[in-house]
GROMACS .gro file of C-alpha atoms in nm:
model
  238
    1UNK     CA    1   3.205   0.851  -1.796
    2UNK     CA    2   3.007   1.207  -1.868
    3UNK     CA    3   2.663   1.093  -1.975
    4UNK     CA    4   2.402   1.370  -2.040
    5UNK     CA    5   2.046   1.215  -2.098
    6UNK     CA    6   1.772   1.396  -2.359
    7UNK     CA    7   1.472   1.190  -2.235
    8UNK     CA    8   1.309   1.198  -1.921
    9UNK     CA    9   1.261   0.798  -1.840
   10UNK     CA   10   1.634   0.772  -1.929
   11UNK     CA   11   1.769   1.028  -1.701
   12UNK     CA   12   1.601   0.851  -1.446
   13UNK     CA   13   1.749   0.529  -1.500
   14UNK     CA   14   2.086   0.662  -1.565
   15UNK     CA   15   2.089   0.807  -1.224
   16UNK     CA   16   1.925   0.494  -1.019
   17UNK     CA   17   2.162   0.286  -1.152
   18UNK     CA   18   2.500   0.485  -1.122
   19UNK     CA   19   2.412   0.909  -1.053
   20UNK     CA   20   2.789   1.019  -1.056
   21UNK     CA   21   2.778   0.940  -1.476
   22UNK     CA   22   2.472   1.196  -1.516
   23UNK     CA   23   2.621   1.557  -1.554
   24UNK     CA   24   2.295   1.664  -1.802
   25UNK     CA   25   1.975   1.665  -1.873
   26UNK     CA   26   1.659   1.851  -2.032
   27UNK     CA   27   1.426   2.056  -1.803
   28UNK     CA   28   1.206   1.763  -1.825
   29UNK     CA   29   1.378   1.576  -1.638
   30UNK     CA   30   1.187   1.548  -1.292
   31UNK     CA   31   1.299   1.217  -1.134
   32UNK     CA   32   1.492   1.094  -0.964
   33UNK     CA   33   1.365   1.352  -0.691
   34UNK     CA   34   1.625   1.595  -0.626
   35UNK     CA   35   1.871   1.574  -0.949
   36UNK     CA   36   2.121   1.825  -0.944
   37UNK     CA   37   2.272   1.832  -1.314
   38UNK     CA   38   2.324   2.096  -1.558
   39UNK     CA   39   1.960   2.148  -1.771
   40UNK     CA   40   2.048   2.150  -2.119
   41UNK     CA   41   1.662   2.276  -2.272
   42UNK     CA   42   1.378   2.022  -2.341
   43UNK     CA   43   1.373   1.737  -2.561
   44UNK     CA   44   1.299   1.905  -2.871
   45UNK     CA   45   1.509   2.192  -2.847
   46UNK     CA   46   1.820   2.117  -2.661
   47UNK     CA   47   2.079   2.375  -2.604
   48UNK     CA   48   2.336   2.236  -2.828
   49UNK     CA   49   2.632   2.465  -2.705
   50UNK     CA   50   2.523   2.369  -2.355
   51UNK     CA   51   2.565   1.998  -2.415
   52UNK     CA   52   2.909   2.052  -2.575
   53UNK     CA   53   3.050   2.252  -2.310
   54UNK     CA   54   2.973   1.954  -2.095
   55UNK     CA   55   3.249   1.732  -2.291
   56UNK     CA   56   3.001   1.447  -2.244
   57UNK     CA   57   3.160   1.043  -2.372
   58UNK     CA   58   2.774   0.984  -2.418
   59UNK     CA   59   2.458   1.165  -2.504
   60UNK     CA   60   2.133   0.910  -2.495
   61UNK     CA   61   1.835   0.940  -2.702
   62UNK     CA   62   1.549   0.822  -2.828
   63UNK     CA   63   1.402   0.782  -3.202
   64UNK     CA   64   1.056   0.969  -3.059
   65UNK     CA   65   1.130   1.161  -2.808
   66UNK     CA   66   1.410   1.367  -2.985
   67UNK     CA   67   1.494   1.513  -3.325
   68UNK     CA   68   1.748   1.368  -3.591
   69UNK     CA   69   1.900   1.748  -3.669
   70UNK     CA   70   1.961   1.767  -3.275
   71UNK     CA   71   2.169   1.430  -3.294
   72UNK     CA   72   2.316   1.534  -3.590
   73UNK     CA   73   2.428   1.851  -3.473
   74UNK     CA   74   2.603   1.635  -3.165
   75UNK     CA   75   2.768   1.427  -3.347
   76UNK     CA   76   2.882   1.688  -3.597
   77UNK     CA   77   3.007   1.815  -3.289
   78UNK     CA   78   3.270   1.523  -3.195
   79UNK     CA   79   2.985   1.381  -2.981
   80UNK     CA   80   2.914   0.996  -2.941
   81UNK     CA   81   2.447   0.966  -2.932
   82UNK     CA   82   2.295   0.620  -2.859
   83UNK     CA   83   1.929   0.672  -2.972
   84UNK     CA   84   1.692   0.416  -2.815
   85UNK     CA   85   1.383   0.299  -2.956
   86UNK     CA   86   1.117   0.167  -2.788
   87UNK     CA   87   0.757   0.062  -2.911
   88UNK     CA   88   0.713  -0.201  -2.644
   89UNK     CA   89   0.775  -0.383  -2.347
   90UNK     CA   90   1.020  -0.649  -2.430
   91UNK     CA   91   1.198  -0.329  -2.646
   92UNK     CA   92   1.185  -0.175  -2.360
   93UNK     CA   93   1.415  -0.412  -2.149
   94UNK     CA   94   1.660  -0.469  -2.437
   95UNK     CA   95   1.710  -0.122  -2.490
   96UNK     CA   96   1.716  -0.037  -2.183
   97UNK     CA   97   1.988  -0.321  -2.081
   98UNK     CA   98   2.181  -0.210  -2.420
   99UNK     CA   99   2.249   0.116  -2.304
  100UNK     CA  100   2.344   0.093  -1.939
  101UNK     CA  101   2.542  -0.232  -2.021
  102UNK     CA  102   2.719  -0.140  -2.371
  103UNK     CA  103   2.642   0.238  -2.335
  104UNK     CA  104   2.745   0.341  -2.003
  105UNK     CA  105   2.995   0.039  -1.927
  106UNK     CA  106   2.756  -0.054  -1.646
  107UNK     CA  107   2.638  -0.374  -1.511
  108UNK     CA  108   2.246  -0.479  -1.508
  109UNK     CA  109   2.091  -0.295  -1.243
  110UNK     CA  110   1.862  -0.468  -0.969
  111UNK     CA  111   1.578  -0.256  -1.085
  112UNK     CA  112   1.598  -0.390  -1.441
  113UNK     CA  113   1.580  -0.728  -1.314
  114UNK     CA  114   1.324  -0.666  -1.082
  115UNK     CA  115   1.078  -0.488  -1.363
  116UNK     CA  116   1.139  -0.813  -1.561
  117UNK     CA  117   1.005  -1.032  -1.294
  118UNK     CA  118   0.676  -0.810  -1.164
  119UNK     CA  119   0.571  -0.788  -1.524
  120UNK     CA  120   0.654  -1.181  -1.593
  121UNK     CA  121   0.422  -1.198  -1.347
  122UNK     CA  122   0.103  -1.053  -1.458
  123UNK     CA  123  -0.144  -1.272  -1.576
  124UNK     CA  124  -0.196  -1.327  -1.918
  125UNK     CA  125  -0.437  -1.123  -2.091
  126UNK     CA  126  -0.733  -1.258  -2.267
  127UNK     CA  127  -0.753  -1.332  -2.619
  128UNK     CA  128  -0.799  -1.088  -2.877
  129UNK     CA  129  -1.152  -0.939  -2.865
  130UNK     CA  130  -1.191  -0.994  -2.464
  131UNK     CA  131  -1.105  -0.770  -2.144
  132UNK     CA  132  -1.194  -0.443  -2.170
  133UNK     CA  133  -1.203  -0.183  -2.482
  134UNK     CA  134  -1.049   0.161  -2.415
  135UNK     CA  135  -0.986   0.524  -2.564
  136UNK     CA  136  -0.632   0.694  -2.439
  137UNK     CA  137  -0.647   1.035  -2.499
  138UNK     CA  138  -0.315   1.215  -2.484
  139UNK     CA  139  -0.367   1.509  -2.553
  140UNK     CA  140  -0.673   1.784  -2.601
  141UNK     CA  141  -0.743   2.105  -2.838
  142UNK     CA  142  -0.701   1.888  -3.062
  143UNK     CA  143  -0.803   1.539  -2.907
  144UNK     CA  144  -0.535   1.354  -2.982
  145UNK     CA  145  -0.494   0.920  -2.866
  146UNK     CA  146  -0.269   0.642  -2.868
  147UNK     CA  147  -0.293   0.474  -3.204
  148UNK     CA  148  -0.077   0.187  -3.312
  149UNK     CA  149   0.242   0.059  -3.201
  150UNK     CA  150   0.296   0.221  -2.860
  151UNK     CA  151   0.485   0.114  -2.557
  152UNK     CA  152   0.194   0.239  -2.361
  153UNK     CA  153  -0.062   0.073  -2.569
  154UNK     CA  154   0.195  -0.233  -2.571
  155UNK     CA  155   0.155  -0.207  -2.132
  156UNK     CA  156  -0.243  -0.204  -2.130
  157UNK     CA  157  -0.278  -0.456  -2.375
  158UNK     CA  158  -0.046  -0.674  -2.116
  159UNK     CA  159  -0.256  -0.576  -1.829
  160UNK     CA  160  -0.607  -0.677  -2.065
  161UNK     CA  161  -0.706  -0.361  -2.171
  162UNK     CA  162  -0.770  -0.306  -2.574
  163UNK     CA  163  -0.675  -0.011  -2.762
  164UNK     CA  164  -0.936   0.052  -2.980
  165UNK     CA  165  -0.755   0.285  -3.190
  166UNK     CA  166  -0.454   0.055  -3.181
  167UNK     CA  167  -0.488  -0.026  -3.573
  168UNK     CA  168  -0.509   0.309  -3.720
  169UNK     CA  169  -0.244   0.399  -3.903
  170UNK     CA  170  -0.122   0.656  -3.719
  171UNK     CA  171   0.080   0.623  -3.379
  172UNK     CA  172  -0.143   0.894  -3.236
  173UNK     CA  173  -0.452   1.008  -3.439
  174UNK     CA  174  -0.626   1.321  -3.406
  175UNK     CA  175  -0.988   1.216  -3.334
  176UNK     CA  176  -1.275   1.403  -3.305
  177UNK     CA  177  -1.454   1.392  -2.974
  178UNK     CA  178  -1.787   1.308  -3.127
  179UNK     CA  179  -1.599   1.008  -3.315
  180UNK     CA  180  -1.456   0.910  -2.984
  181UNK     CA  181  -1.764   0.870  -2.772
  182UNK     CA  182  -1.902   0.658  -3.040
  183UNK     CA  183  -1.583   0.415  -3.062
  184UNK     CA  184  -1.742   0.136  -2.889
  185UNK     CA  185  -1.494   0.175  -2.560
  186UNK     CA  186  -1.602   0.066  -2.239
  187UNK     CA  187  -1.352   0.267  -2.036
  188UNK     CA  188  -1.129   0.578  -2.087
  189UNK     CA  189  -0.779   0.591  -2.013
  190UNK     CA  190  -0.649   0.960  -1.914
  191UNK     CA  191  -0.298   1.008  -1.803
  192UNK     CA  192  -0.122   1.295  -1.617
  193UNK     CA  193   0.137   1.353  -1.928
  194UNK     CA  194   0.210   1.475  -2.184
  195UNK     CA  195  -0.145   1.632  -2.116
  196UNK     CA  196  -0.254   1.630  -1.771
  197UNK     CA  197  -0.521   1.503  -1.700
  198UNK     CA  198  -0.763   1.546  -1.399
  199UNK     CA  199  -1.084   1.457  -1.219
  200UNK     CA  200  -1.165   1.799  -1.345
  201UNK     CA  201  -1.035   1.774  -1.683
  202UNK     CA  202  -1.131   1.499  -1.907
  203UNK     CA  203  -1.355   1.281  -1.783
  204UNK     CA  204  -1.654   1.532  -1.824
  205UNK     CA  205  -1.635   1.522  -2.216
  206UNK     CA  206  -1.670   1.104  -2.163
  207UNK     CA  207  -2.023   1.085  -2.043
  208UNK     CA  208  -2.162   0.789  -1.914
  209UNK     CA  209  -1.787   0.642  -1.973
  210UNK     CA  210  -1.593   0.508  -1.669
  211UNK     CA  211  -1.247   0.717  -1.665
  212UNK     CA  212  -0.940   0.574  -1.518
  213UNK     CA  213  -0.697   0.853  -1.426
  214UNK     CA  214  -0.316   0.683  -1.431
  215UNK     CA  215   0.016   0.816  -1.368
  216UNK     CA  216   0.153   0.908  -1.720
  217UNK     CA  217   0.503   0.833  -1.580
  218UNK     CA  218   0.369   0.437  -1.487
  219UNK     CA  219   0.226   0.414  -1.850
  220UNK     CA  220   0.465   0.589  -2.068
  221UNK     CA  221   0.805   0.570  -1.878
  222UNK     CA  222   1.047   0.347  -1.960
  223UNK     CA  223   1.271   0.295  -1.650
  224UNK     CA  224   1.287   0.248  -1.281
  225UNK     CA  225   0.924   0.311  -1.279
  226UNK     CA  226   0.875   0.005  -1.473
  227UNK     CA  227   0.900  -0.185  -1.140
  228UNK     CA  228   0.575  -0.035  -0.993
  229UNK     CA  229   0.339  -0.025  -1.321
  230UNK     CA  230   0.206  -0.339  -1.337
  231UNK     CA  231   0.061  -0.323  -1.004
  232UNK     CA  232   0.027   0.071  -0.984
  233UNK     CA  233  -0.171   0.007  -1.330
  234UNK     CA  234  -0.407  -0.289  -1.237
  235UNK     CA  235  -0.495  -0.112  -0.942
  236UNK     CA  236  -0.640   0.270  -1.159
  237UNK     CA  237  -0.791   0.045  -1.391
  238UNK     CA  238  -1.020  -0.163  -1.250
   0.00000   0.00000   0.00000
């Protein structure tokens, strides 16, 4: 098969598991190390033309990550799209399992299996109301933060830390700063991506507020990396 891959996590696991499928993917695409495909634009503008030239049997996707006229346009275009949609873990695995089994025709990689296990075995969280109460800024100019129904928020929630903007409405509220200092959280949670965030940037507007820096890929990655979060996570949040 001729798979070209419009989100980042899925590149990645497209090429662990079998790299002579992958012939495309966006400019986002930074891992695996070393990937030497055709770039086909980012993830909300792909070069449409670009893709087609590839004669691809499969363009993935996700529901977020990339827009419905871009899919439409591909498969007004002859194109087959399997759009993935992931809000949590457990969606996560299925999703993932659904489109390197039925999708690429492959079988279920050791990774996959491996993920499963080192998150089967973190301990369980504490009830509602316990562990540890946390802000998860994603962006700044505007502050912007995970809100409800997340993968990520689904992963810190699994390792005991509460999203305390997990029931708004919104999957990621724009919050004022002021209204964020005053939330009630206990710890910040500041990822490299999709804003990155530093020792230098971010945890000065969280005074007196313990700031965990984590790898945005770890948190927000669906993939190979899911292997190495749980203990990669546990270990920038205490």
């Amino acid at each position: 098969m001729r798979i070209v891959s419009l989100v980042p996590s899925l590149t990645e696991a497209v090429a662990v598991t079998a790299p002579g499928l992958l012939v495309g993917a966006t400019d986002w695409c930074s891992h695996p190390a070393g990937l030497d495909v055709v770039r086909v634009g980012g993830t909300k503008n792909p070069d449409i033309a670009a893709i087609t030239a590839l004669r691809p049997d499969l363009v993935v996707a996700n529901e977020e990550e990339n827009r419905e006229p871009d899919l439409a346009a591909l498969r007004a275009a002859g194109i087959d799209v399997l759009v993935t949609e992931v809000r949590d873990l457990d969606q996560a695995f299925s999703e993932l399992e659904r489109m390197l089994v039925t999708g690429c025709g492959l079988a279920v990689p050791r990774w996959l299996d491996e993920a499963r296990g080192a998150w089967a075995a973190v301990p369980a969280p504490p009830p509602y109301g316990g562990g540890r109460r946390a802000v998860v800024p994603i962006w700044r100019r505007p502050w912007m933060v995970l809100g409800r129904d997340t993968f990520a928020g689904d992963l810190l929630a699994r390792l005991g830390v509460h999203n305390v903007y997990g029931d708004r409405a919104e999957r990621y509220p724009r919050v004022p700063l002021d209204e964020l200092r005053a939330s009630g959280a206990d710890l910040v949670v500041l990822p490299d991506e999709p804003y990155r965030f530093t020792a230098d940037d971010g945890p000065e507007a969280f005074p007196g507020l313990p700031a965990a820096l984590v790898d945005g890929r770890l948190l927000t990655w669906y993939g190979p990396s899911l292997a190495e979060a749980p203990a990669a996570l546990r270990a920038a949040l205490r």
